Coordinates of C-alpha atoms (C1' of nucleotides) in Angstrom, one line a residue:
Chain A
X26 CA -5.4 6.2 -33.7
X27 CA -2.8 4.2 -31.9
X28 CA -2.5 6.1 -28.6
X29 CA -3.9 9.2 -26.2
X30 CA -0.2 10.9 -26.5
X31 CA 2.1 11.6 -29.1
X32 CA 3.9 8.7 -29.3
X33 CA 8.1 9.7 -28.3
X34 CA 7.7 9.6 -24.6
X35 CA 5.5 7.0 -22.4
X36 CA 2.9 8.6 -19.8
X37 CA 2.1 12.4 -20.0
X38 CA 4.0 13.5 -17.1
X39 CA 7.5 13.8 -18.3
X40 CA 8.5 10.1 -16.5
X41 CA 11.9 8.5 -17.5
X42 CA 13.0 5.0 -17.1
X43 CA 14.4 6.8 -14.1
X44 CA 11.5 7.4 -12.7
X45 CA 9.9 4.1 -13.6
X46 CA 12.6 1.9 -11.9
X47 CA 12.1 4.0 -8.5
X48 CA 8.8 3.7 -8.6
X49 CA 8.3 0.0 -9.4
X50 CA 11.5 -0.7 -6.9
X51 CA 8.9 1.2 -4.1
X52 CA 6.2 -1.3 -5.2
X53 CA 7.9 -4.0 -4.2
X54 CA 9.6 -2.8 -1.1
X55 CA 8.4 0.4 0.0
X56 CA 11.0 0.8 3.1
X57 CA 14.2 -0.1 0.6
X58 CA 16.7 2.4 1.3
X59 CA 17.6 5.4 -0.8
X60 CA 20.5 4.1 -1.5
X61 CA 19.5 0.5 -2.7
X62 CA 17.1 2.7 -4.9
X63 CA 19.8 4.8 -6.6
X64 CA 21.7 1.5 -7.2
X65 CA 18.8 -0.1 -8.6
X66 CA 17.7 3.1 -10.6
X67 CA 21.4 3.4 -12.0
X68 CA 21.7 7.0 -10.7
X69 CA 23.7 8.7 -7.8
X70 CA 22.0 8.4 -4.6
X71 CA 21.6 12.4 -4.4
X72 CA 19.9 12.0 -7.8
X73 CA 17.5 9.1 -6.6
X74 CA 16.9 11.6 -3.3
X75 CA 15.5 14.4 -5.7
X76 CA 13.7 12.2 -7.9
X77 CA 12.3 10.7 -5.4
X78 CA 10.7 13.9 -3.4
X79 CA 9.9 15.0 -7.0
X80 CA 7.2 12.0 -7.7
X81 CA 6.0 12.5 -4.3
X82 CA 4.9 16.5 -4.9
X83 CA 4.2 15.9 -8.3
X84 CA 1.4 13.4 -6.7
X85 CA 2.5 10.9 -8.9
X86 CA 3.3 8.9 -6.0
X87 CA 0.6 9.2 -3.9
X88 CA 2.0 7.5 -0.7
X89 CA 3.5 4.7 1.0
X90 CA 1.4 2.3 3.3
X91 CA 1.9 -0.9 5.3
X92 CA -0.4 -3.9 3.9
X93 CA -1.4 -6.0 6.8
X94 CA -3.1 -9.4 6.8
X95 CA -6.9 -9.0 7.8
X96 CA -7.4 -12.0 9.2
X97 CA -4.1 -11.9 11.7
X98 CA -6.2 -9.0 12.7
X99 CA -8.9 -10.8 13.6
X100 CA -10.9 -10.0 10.3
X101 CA -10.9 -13.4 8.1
X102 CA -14.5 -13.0 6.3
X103 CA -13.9 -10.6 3.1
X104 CA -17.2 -9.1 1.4
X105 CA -18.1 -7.5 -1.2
X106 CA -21.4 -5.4 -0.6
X107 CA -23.3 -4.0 -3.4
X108 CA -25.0 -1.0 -2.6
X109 CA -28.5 0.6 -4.2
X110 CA -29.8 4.3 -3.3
X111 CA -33.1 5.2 -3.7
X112 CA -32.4 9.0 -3.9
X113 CA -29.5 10.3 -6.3
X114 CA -29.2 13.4 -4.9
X115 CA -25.3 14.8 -4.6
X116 CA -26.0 15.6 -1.2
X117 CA -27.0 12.4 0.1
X118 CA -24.3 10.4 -2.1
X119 CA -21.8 12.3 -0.7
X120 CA -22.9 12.0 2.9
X121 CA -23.0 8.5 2.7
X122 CA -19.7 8.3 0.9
X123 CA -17.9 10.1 3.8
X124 CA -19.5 7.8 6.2
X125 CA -18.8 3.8 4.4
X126 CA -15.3 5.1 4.2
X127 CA -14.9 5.4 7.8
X128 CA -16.8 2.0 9.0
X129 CA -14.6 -0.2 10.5
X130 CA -13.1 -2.9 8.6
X131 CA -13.8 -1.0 5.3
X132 CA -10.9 -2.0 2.9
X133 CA -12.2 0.0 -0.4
X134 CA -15.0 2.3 -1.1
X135 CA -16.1 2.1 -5.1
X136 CA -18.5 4.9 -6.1
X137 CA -19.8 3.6 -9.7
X138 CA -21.7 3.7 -12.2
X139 CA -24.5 1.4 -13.2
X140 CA -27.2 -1.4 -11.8
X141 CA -25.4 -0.3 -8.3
X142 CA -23.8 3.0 -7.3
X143 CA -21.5 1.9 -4.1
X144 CA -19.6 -1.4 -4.1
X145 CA -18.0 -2.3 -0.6
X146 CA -15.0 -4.5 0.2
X147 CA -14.9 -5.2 3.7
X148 CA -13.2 -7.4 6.0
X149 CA -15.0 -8.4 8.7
X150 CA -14.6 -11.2 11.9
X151 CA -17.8 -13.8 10.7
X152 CA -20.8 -13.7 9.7
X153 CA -22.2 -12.1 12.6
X154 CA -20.1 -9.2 11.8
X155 CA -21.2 -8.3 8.7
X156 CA -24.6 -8.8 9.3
X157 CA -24.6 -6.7 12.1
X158 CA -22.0 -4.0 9.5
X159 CA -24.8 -4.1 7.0
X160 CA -28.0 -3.8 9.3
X161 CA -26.6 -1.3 11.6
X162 CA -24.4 1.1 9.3
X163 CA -25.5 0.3 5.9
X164 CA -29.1 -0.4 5.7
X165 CA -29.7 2.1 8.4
X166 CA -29.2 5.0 6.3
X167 CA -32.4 6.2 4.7
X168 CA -30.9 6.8 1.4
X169 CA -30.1 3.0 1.1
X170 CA -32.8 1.1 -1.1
X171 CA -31.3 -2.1 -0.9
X172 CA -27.9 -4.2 -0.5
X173 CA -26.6 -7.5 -2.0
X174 CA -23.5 -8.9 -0.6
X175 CA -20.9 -11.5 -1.8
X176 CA -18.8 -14.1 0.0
X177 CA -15.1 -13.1 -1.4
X178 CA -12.9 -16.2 -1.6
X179 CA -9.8 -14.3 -2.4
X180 CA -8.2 -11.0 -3.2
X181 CA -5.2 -10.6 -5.5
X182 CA -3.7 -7.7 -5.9
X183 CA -2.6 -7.4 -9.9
X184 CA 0.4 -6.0 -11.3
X185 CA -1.1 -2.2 -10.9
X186 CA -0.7 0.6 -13.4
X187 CA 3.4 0.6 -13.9
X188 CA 4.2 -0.2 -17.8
X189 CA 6.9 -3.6 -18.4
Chain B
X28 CA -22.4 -13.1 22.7
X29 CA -20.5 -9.6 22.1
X30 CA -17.5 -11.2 20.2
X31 CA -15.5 -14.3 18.8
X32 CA -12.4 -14.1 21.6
X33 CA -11.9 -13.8 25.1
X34 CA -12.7 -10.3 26.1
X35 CA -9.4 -9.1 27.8
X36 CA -7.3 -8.8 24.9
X37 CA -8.2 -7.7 21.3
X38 CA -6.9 -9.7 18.6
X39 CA -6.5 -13.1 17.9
X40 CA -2.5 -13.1 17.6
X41 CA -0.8 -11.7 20.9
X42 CA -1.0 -8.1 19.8
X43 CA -0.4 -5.4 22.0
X44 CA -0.7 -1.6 22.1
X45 CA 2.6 -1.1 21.1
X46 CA 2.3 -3.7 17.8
X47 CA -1.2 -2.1 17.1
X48 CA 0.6 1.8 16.7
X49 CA 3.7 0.9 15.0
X50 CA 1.2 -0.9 12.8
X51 CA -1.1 2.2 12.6
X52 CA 1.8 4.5 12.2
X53 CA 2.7 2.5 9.3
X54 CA -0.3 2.4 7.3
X55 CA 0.0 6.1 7.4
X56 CA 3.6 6.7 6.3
X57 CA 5.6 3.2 5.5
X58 CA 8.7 4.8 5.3
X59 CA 8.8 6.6 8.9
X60 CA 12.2 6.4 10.5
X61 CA 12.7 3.6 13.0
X62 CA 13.1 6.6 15.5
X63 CA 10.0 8.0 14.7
X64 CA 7.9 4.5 14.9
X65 CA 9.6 4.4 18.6
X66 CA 8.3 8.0 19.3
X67 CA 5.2 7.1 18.3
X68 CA 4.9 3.8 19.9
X69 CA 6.1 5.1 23.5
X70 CA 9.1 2.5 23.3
X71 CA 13.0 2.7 22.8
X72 CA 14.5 2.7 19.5
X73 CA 15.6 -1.0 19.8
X74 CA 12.5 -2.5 21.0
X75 CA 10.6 -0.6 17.9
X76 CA 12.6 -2.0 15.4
X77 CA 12.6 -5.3 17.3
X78 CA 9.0 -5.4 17.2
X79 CA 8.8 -4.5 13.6
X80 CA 10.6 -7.6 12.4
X81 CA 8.0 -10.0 14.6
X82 CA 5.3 -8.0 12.8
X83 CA 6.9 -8.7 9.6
X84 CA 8.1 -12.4 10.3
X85 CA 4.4 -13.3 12.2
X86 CA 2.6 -12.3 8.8
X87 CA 0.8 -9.2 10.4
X88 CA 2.8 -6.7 8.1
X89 CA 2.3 -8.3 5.0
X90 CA 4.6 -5.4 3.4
X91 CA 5.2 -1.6 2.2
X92 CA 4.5 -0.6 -0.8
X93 CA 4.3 2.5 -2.9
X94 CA 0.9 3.2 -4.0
X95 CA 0.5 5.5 -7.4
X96 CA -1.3 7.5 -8.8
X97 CA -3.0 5.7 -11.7
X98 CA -4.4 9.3 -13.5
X99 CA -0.6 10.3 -13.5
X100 CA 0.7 7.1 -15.3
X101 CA -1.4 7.4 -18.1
X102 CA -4.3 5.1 -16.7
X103 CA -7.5 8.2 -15.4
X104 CA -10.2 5.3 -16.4
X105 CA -11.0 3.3 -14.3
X106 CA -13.9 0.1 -14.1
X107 CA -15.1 -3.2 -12.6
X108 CA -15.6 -5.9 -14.5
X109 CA -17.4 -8.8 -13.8
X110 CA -16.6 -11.4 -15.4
X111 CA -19.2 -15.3 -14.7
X112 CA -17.3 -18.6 -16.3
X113 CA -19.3 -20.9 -18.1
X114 CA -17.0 -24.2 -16.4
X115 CA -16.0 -24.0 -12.6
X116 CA -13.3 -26.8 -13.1
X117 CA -10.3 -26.1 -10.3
X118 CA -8.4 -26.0 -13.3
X119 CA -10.1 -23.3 -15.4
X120 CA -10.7 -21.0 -12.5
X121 CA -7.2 -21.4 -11.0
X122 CA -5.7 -20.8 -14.6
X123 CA -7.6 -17.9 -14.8
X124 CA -7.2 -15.8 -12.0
X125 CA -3.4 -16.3 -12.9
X126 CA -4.1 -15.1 -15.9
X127 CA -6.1 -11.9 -14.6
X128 CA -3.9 -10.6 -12.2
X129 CA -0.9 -9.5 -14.4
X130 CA -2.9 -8.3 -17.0
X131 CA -1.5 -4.5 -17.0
X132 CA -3.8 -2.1 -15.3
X133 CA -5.6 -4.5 -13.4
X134 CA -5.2 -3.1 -9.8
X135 CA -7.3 -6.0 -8.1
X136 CA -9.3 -9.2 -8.4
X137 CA -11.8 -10.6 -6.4
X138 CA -12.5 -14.4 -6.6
X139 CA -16.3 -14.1 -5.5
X140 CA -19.2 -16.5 -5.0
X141 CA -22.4 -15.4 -6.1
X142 CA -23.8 -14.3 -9.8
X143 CA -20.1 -13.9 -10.3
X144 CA -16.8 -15.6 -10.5
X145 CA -14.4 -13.0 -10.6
X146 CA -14.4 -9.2 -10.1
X147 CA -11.9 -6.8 -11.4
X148 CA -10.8 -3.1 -10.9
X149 CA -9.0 -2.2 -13.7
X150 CA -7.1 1.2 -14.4
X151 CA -6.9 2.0 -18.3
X152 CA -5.9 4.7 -20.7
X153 CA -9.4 5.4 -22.3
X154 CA -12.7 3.7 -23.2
X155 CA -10.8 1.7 -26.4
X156 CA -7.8 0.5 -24.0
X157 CA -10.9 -0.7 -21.7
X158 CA -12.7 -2.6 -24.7
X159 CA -9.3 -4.1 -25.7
X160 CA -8.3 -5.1 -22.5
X161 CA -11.9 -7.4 -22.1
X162 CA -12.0 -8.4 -25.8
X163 CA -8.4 -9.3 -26.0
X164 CA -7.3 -10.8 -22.7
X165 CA -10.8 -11.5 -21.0
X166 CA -13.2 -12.7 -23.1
X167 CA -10.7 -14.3 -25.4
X168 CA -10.4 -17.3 -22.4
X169 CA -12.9 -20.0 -23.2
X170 CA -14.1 -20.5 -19.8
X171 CA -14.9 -17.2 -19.8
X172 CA -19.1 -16.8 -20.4
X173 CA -19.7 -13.1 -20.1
X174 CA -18.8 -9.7 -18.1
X175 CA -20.6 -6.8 -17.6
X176 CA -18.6 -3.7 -16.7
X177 CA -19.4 -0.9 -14.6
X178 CA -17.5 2.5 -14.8
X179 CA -16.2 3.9 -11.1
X180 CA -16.8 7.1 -10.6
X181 CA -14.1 7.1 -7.7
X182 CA -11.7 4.9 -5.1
X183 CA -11.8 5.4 -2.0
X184 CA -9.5 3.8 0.9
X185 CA -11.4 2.9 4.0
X186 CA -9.8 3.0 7.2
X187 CA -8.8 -0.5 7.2
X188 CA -8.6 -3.2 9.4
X189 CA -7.2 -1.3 12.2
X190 CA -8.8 -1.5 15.6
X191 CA -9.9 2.1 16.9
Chain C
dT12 C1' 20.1 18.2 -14.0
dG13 C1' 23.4 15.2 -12.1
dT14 C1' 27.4 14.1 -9.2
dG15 C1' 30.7 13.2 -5.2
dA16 C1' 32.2 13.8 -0.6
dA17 C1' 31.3 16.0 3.7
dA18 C1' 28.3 16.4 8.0
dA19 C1' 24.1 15.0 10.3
dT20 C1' 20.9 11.6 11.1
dT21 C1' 19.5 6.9 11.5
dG22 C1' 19.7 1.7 12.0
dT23 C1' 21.8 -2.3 14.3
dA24 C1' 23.9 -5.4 17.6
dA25 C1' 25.8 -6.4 22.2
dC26 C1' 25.0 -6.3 26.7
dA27 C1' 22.6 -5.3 31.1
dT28 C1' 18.2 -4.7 33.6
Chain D
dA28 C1' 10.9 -8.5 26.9
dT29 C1' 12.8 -3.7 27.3
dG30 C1' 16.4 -0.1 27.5
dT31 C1' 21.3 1.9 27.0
dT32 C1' 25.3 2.4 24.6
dA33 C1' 28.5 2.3 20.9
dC34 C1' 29.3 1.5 16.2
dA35 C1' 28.1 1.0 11.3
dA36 C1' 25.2 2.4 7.7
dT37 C1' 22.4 5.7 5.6
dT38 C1' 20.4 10.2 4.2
dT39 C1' 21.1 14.9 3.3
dT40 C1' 23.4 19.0 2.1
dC41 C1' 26.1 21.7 -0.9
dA42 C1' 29.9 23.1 -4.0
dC43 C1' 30.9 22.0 -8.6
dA44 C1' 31.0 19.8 -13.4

DNA sequence: TGTGAAAATTGTAACAT
DNA sequence: ATGTTACAATTTTCACA
């Protein structure tokens, strides 16, 4: 009962501690250089170089992206913005997936399960803003039944899914 | 009435055209060459890189990271858990949320106001590895007074906090 | 697969505009 | 603050264990 996979290697792709080190290295500093990696990894750098292009195609490493401070950029109000269909139908959840993604100072789209069935994190300028955010390009859909937003204090990111 | 600064410029900090698509160029791919940013940005090589490390050092670019692919580490369920305190002390909620975001798997958490105190997206092996994580590491704190939990269907990233 | 040394590309610092 | 140049560091390629 003690796990999903037999229990000699870690996660089900075939990741060594080779892997792992590159991978939590790239958490930490996603521009360190190749060669930093390889050191850090304990591997040649040519080795690191394949490994590397090897978790990208094998998706297990989806991507690397800058993180940049909201409110430098003139977003300081974070929100979280429950959100409550009236219709269930998969053509209208959809549509209205594809367009929350897309709003402007939309952080994180969840599509869940539950009392709600969208959850937004946004960022947003002040109050204003988000009013304005919800009235105009929330509320305004048809589909939307009703919204309940929540002043966010703070967002943390945890230690993500890397084992150690 | 149409915004919170001066309308001539965007931003708040002195950022320019130039900052905004090395920014934007980075958000897409961290790890584009310095060469690349430059192309991108309209600028020579030197003032790209120059740039960059004002971006860094201002606290715009708050870093680079890899981001994985939970699924392929072992981790394909994911939820939010909501988890209300019974005692808002500094103290208890500050120890906490330390507490919360190196649990393994969590991804984020959300210091809320509202029927909640804390939200989390979590990333976990399977429905028991989800049970254990609340039983064993969040309702096991004291302050803690009761979560609900919500399984997510599906992430998506928004577009950000990027002008444009 | 993983490695090491070469060639090709890229980043960095000094200086001039 | 930006661009040009020259030099140092890095990535990539490929023959080989």
């Amino acid at each position: 009962m003690a796990g999903e996979w037999p229990k000699k290697t870690q996660p089900p792709s075939g990741l060594d501690g080779t892997d792992l080190a590159i991978l939590a290295a790239l958490v930490e500093d996603g521009r360190m250089t190749n060669a930093a990696l390889a050191a850090r990894a304990g591997v040649a750098e040519s080795t690191c170089a394949y490994r590397l292009r090897a978790l990208r195609e094998s998706g297990v490493l989806t991507g690397i992206a800058a993180h940049l401070d909201p409110a430098a950029l003139g977003r300081p109000l974070h929100a979280i913005i429950k959100v409550r269909l009236g219709s269930h139908s998969r053509e209208h959840v959809h549509h209205l997936y594809d367009r929350l993604v897309e709003l402007p100072g939309v952080m994180t789209v969840f599509h869940v399960g539950g009392d709600d069935d969208f959850l937004l994190h946004v960022a947003v300028a002040g109050p204003e803003a988000l009013r304005d955010l919800i009235l105009e390009h929330v509320t305004a859909h048809a589909v939307v039944r009703q919204t309940e937003t929540q002043l966010v204090f703070e967002v943390r990111d945890g230690r993500g899914v890397l084992p150690g």
